XYZ file of C-alpha atoms in Angstrom:
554
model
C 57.366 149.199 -15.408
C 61.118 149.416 -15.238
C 62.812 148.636 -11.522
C 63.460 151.579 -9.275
C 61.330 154.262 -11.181
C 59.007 156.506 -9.317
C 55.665 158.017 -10.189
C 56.929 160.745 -12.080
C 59.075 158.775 -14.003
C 56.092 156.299 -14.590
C 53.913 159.084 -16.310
C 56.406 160.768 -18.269
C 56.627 157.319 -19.817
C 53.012 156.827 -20.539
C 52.702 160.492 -21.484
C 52.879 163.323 -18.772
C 49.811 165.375 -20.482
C 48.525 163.238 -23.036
C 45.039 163.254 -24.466
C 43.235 161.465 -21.366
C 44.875 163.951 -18.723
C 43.174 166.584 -20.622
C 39.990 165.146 -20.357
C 40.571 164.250 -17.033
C 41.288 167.837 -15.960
C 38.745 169.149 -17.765
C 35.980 166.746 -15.724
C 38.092 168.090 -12.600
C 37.907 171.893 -13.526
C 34.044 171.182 -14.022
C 33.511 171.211 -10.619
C 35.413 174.766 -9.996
C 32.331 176.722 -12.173
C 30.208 175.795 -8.728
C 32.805 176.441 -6.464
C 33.872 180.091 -7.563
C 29.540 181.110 -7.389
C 29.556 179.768 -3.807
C 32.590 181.627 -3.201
C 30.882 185.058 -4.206
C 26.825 184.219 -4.032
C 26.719 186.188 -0.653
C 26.162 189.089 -2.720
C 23.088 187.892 -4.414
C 21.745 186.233 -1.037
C 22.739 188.910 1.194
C 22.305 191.753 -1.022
C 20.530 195.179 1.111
C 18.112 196.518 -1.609
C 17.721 200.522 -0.699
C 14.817 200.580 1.940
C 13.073 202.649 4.446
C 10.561 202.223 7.492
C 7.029 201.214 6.588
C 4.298 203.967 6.853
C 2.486 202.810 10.305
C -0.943 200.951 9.354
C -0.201 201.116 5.773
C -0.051 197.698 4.813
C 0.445 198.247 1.473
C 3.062 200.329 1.066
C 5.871 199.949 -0.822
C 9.243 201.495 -1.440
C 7.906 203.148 -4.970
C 5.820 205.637 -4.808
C 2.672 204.493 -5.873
C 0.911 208.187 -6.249
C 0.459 211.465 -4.817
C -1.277 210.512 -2.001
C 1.490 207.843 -1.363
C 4.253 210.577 -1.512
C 2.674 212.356 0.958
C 2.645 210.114 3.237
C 5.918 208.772 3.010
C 6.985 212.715 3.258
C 5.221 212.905 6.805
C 6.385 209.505 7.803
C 9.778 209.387 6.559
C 12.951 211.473 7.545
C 15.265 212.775 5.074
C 18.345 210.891 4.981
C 21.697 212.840 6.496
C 23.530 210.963 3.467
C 23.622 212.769 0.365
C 23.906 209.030 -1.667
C 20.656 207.853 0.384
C 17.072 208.971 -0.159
C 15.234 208.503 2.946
C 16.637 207.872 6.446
C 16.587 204.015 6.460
C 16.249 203.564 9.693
C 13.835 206.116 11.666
C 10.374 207.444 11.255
C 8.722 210.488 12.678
C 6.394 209.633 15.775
C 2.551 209.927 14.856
C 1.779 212.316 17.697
C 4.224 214.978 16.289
C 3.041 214.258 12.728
C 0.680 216.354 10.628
C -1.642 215.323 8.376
C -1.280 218.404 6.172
C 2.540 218.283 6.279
C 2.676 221.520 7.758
C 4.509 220.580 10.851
C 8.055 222.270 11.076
C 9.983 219.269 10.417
C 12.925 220.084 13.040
C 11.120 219.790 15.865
C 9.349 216.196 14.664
C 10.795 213.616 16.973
C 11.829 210.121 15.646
C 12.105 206.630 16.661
C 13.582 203.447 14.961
C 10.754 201.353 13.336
C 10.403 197.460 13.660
C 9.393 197.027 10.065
C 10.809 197.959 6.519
C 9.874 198.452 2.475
C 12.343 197.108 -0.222
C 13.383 198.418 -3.672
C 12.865 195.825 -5.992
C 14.936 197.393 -8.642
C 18.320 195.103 -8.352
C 16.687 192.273 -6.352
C 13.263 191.065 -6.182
C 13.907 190.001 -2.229
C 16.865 188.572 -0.749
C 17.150 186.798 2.471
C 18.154 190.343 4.206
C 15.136 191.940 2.755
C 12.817 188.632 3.897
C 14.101 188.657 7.125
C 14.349 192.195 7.663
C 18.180 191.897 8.753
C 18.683 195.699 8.733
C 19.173 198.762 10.724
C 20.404 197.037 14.277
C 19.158 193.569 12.817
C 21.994 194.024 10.780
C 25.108 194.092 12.791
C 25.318 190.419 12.112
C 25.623 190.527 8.207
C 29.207 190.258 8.421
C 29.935 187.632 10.313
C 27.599 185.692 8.394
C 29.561 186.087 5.347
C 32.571 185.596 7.208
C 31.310 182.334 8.571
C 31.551 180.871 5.083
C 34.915 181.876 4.880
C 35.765 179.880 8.509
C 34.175 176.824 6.821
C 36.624 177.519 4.051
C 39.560 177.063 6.275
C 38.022 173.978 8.369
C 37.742 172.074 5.118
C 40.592 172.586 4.045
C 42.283 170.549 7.188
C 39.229 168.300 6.981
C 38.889 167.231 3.682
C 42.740 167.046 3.062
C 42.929 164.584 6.123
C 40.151 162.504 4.242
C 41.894 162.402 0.993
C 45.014 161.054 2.630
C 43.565 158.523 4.484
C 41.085 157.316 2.173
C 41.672 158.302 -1.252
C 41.068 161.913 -3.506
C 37.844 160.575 -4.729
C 36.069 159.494 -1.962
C 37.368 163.127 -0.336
C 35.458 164.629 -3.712
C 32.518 162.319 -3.434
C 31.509 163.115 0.117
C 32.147 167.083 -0.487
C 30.200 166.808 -3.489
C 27.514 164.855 -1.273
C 27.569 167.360 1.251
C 27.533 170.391 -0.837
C 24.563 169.316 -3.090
C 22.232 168.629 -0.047
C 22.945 171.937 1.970
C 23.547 174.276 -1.116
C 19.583 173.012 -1.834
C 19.001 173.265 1.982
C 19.934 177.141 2.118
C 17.165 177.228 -0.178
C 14.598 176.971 2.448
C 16.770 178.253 5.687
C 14.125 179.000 8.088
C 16.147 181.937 10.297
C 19.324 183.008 10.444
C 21.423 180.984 12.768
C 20.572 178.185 10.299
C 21.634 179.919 7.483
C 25.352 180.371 9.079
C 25.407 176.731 9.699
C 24.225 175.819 6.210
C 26.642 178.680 4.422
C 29.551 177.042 6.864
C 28.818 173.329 5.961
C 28.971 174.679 2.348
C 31.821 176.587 2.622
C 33.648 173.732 3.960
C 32.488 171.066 1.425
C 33.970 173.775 -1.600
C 37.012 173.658 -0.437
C 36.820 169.858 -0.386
C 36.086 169.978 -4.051
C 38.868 172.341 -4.827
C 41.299 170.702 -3.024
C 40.832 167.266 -4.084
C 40.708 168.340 -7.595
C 43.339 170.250 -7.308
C 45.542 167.530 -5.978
C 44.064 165.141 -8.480
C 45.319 166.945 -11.363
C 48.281 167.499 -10.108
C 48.930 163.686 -9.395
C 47.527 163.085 -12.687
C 49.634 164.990 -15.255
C 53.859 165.335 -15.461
C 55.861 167.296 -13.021
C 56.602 169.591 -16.561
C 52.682 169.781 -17.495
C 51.764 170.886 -13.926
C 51.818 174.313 -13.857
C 49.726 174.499 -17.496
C 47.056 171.949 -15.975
C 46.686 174.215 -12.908
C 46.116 177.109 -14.067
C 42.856 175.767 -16.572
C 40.939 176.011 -13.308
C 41.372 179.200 -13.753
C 39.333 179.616 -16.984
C 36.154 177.741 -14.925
C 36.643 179.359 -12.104
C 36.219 182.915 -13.950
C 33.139 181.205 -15.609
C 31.362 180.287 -12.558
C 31.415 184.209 -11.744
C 29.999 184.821 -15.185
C 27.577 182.528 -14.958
C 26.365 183.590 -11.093
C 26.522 187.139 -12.480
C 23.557 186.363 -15.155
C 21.920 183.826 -13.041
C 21.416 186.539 -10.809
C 20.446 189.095 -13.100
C 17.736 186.535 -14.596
C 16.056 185.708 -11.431
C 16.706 188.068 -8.956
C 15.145 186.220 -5.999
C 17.817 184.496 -3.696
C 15.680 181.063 -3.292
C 16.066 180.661 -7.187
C 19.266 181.125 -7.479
C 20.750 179.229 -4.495
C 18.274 176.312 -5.722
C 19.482 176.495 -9.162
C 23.404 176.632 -8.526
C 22.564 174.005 -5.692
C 20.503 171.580 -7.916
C 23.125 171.395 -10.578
C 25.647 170.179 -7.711
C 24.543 166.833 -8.982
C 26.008 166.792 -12.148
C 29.292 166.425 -11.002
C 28.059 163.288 -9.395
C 27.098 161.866 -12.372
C 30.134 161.434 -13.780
C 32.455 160.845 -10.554
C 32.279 157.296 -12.111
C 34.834 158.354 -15.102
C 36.954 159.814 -12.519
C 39.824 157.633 -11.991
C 41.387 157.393 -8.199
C 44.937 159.078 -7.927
C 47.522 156.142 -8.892
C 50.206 157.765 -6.505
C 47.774 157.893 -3.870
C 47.384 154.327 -4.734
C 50.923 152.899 -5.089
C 51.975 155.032 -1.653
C 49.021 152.960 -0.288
C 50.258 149.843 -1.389
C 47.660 149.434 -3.898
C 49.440 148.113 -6.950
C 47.386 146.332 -9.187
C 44.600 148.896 -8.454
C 47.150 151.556 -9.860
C 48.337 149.760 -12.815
C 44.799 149.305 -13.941
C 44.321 153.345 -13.978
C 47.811 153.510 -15.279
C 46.961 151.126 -18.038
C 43.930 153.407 -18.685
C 45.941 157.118 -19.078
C 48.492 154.493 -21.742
C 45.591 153.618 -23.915
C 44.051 156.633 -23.365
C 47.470 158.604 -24.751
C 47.903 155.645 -27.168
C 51.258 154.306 -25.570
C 50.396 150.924 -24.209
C 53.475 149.771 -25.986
C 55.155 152.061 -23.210
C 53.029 150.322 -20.463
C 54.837 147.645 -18.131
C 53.384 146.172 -14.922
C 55.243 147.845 -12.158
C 57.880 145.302 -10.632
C 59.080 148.251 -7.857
C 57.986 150.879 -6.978
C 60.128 153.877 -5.509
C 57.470 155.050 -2.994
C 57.787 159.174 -2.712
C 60.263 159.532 0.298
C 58.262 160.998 3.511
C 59.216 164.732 3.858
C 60.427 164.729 6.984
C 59.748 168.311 7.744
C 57.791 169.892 10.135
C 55.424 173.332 10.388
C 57.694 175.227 12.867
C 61.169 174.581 10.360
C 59.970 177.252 8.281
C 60.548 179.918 12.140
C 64.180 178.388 12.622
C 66.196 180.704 10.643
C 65.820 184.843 10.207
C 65.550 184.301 6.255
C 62.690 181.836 6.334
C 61.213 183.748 8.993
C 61.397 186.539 7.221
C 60.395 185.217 3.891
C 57.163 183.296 5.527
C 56.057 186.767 7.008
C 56.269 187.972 3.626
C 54.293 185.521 2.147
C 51.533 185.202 4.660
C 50.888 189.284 4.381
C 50.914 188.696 0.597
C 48.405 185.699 0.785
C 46.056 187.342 3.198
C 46.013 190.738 1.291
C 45.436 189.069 -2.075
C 42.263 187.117 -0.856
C 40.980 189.940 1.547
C 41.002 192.106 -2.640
C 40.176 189.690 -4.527
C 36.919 188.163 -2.839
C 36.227 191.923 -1.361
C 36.107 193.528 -4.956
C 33.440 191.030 -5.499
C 31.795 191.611 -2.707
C 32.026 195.376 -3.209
C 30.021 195.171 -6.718
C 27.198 197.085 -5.235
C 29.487 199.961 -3.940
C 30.793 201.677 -6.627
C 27.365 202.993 -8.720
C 25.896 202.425 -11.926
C 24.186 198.572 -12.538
C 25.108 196.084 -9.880
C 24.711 193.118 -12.151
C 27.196 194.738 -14.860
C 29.644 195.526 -12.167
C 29.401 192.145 -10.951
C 29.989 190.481 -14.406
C 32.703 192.410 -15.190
C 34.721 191.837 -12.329
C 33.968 187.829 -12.761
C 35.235 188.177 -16.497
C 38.348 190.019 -15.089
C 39.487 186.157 -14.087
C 40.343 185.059 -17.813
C 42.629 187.852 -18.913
C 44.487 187.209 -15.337
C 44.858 183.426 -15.732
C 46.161 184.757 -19.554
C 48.492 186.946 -18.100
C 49.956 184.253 -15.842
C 50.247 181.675 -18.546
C 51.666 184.198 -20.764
C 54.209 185.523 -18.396
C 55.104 183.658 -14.964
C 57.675 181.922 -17.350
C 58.618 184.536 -19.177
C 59.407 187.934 -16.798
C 59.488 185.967 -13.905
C 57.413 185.086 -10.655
C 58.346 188.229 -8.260
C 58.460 190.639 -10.877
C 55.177 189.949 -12.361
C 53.628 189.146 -8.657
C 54.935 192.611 -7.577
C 53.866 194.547 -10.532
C 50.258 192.922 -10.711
C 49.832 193.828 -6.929
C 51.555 197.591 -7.313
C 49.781 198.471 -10.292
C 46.177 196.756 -9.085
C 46.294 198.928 -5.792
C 47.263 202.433 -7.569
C 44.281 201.818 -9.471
C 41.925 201.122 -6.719
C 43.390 204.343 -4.390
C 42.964 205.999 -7.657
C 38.833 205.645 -7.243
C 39.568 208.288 -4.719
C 39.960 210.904 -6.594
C 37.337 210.432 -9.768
C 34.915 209.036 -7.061
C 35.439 212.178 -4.979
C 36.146 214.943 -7.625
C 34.208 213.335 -10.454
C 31.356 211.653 -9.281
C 28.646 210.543 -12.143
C 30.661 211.947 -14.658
C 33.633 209.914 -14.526
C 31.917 206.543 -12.887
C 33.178 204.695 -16.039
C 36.567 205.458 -15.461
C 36.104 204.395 -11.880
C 34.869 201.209 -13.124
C 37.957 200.818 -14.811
C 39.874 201.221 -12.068
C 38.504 198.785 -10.224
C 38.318 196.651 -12.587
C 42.333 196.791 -12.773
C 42.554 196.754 -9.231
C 40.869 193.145 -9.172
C 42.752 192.297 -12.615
C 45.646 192.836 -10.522
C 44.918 190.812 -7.471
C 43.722 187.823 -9.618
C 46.675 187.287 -11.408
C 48.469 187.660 -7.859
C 46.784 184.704 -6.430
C 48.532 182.285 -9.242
C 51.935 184.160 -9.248
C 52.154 184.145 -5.516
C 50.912 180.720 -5.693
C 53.776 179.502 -7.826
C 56.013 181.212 -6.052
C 55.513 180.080 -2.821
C 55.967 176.417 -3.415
C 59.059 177.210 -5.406
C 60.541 178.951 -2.646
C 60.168 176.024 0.118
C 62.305 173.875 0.790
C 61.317 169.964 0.161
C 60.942 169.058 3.084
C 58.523 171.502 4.701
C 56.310 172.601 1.152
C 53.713 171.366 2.193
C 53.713 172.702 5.394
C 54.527 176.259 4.029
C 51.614 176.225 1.298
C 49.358 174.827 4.047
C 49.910 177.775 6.879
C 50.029 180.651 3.716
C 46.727 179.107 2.538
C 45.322 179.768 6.207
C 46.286 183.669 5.931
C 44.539 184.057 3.067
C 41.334 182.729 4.457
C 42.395 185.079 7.368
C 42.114 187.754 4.688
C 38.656 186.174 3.007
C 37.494 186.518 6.396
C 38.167 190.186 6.837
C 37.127 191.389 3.667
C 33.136 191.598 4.867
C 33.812 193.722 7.994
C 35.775 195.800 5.863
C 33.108 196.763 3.461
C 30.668 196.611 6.743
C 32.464 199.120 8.211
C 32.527 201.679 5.194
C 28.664 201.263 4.947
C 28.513 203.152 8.509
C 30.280 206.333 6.851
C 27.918 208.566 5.010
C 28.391 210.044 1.953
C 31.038 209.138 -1.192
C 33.726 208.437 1.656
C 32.270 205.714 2.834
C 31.213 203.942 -0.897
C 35.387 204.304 -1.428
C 36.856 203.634 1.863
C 37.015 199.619 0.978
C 39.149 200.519 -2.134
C 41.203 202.587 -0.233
C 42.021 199.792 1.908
C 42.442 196.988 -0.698
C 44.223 199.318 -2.778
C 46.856 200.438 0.391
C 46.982 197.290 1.419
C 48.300 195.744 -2.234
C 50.800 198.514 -2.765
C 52.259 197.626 0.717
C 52.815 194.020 0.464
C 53.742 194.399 -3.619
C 56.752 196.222 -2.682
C 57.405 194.232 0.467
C 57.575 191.339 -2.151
C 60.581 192.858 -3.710
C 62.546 191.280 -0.836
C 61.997 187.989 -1.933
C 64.519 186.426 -4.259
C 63.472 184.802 -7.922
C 62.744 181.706 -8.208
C 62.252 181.044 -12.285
C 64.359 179.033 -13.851
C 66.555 177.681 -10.587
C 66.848 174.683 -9.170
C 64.544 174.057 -6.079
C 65.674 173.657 -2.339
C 65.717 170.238 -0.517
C 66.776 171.118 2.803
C 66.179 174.012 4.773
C 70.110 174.736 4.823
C 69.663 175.112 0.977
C 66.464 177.245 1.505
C 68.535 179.771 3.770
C 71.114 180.152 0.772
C 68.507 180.293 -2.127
C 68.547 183.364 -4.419
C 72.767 184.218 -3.156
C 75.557 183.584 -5.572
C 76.630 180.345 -3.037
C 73.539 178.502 -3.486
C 73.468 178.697 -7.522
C 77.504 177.866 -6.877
C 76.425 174.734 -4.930
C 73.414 173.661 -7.091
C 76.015 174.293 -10.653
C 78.825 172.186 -8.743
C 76.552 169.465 -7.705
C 74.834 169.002 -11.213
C 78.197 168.826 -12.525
C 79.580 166.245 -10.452
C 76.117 163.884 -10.745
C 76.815 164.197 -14.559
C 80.375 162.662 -14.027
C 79.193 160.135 -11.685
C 76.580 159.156 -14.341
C 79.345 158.931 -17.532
C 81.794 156.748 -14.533
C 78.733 154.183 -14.267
């Protein structure tokens, strides 16, 4: 290639989203289809089917009533529940001594004590790994930090992986995530106990993360600073079809073994094709690997049919260091301020998004249709954002998706409350909405954010707002946890209450932040302080103009 040009010039030569990027992110976005089910498959592998104490000596029983007989039984046995949305008391049965065989005991002065052993419905799930390992009543209390502890994998690979891809390339970060997801997603399969399944579901947890991020970063070292945005958000389209997918997968088997052995198992298709995956050529010429980079360079040429364009590279600008450092974004009272923003933003976006999903079984009617249609609530948000980030802005539609999505879900309130059965579909609706809303958040805010960082600490911004919203991943379980310990119709919409509160509060927080479509992006952190005033577009209008007149002098 020409003297002096760097890797962005270099692939807007050879075509900056040409016919083999496309293919290329499409073999990247592949990948995302697992990672979204893993993100969500708690649901289906934790799921608490309704349940009650087993009759004593009655090895047979089950949680449908099987006859007359049966029912009387399970009438002696079995207190009545004190919530009005429960059937039996879940958790209690009536001691035998105080327990007639006629039924003709008065029933207030029956004493109870918590049981040891339980009966499942097997309407929604045929057994789960709650309902095999009877991880209810007080067995329970661990349930969220289980799910949680996928979350805190999240967030270690994240640091892990990235370190990996730096040091030794994007696709050897993907192949060893891919390698370490495929053998403890099957693992999980056959988890013995329960401390083993939180190492397993932390191990995986970690290893998707890998995958996303070193996709992620492959595409975006793959395609044209101008393409970038449009490449990104395809993931979106796979990842909405992994929740799809996990949402009939589930429906079809209804046993957790199957379906973490199924989306595990398929793990390995990704792996054979990691062989058509080229290495990132900027990771490559930063490393000092030249020829290695023209040869994949050559490759996207002939691939977009513009070898003619394709020169071997004589010098190579390497992309200057930033030289910026975590605690630069705390130095000033407008970054400071703007960071806070962002990281309340990031964590109450994730905390919705992921607890929505988790929340499927919360609001009535089928749990697998619920669950579907939140999952297909992913495509018309990645729509929206393609359709609009560049067109009403990034703030305005950012605020507006989060305002609107959380009206919607403290709206379940009232027709949850006042309504009931008879206006469940509108409920649905809502919540629907509500995660509409916090899906299309997650790419405005993502946007956004990088635009608003300076150069020289972007990185280092995106990184720590990326931790807050695994912060917020983290807390969505012991928020729905929590609402399960509140009887009656309170307690089934307390979680929308908060998610709802939560996204109206930082959505109009986010109204302090300035615009950032269509202007020119910050270098320093001086220029950071001044974006989104008249003096910074001043400076940025007065400094094009005078690199224009340098350029006409030469």
């Amino acid at each position: 290639m020409d003297k002096g040009l760097n890797f962005d010039e270099i692939i807007e030569t050879i075509g900056s989203y040409g016919k083999y990027q496309k293919i290329q992110v499409a073999l990247l976005c592949l990948p995302h289809i697992q990672a979204a089910a893993f993100m969500v498959i708690s649901v289906l592998l934790l799921g608490v089917p309704d349940y009650r104490c087993q009759i004593p000596g009655y090895a047979a029983d089950t949680y449908r009533i099987q006859n007359s007989t049966h029912l009387t039984m399970v009438d002696d046995y079995i207190p009545v529940s004190s919530d009005s949305t429960k059937d039996y008391d879940q958790c209690h049965i009536y001691t035998i001594n105080d327990t007639g065989s006629n039924n003709n005991t008065f029933y207030g002065n029956r004493s109870t004590v918590e049981c040891d052993k339980w009966v499942y419905s097997q309407t929604t799930f045929t057994e789960t790994f709650v309902s095999k390992h009877d991880l209810v009543c007080s067995h329970g209390d661990t349930l969220s930090l289980t799910k949680m502890m996928y979350f805190v994998g999240v967030l270690v690979g994240s640091f892990t992986f990235g370190l990996i891809a730096d040091r030794f390339g994007r696709k050897f970060s993907m192949c060893c995530a891919l390698l370490i997801l495929s053998t403890t997603s099957v693992g999980l399969s056959w988890a013995p106990n329960l401390p083993v399944y939180i190492v397993l579901r932390f191990l995986i947890g970690a290893s998707t993360m890998g995958i996303v991020l070193t996709t992620f970063v492959l595409t975006l070292e793959m395609v044209g600073p101008r393409k970038r945005v449009r490449a990104v958000m395809v993931n979106g389209f796979f990842f909405a079809g992994g929740e799809v997918m996990l949402a009939a997968l589930g429906y079809w088997l209804r046993d957790w073994q199957f379906i973490e052995l199924i989306c595990g198992g398929t793990v390995v298709f990704y792996l054979s094709y990691i062989w058509l995956v080229p290495e990132s050529p900027r990771w490559l010429l930063n490393s000092g690997r030249i020829k290695d980079a023209e040869k994949v360079l050559k490759k996207i040429a002939e691939g977009n049919k513009k070898t003619e364009c394709f020169k071997p590279i004589l010098n190579y600008e390497e992309d200057k260091k930033q030289t910026g450092k975590i605690w630069h974004i705390f130095t000033s009272r407008v970054l400071l301020t703007r960071t806070l923003i962002l990281f309340l933003n990031w964590c109450v976006i994730s905390m919705t998004f992921y607890g929505l999903s988790m929340n499927a079984g919360n609001i009535g009617g089928d749990f697998y249709l619920n669950f579907l249609l939140l999952g297909l609530m992913d495509f018309p948000s990645t729509v929206l954002n393609l359709l609009l980030l560049n067109r009403v802005g990034r703030k305005r539609l950012h605020c507006t998706c989060m305002i609107v999505g959380g009206v919607s879900c403290l709206s379940t309130l009232f027709t949850t409350t006042y309504g009931g059965e008879s206006l469940h579909t509108l409920t649905v609706i809502l919540v629907l909405i509500g995660k509409l809303g916090a899906g299309s958040a997650f790419g405005s805010v993502y946007i956004m954010t990088s635009e608003l960082y300076p150069t020289v600490v972007r990185n280092a911004g995106m990184g720590a707002c990326s931790c807050f919203a695994r912060f917020g991943s983290m807390v969505a379980p012991y928020v729905i946890s929590a609402a399960a310990d509140i009887e009656g119709t309170i307690g089934k919409v307390l979680p929308l209450i908060i998610f709802g509160s939560a996204s109206i509060a930082a959505g109009l927080i986010a109204l302090l932040l300035p615009e950032t479509l269509n202007k020119d992006l910050p270098d320093t952190i001086e220029e950071a302080e001044l974006f989104g005033t008249p003096e910074y577009d001043s400076m940025r209008k007065e400094a094009s103009i005078n690199k224009g007149f340098s350029m006409e002098m030469k």
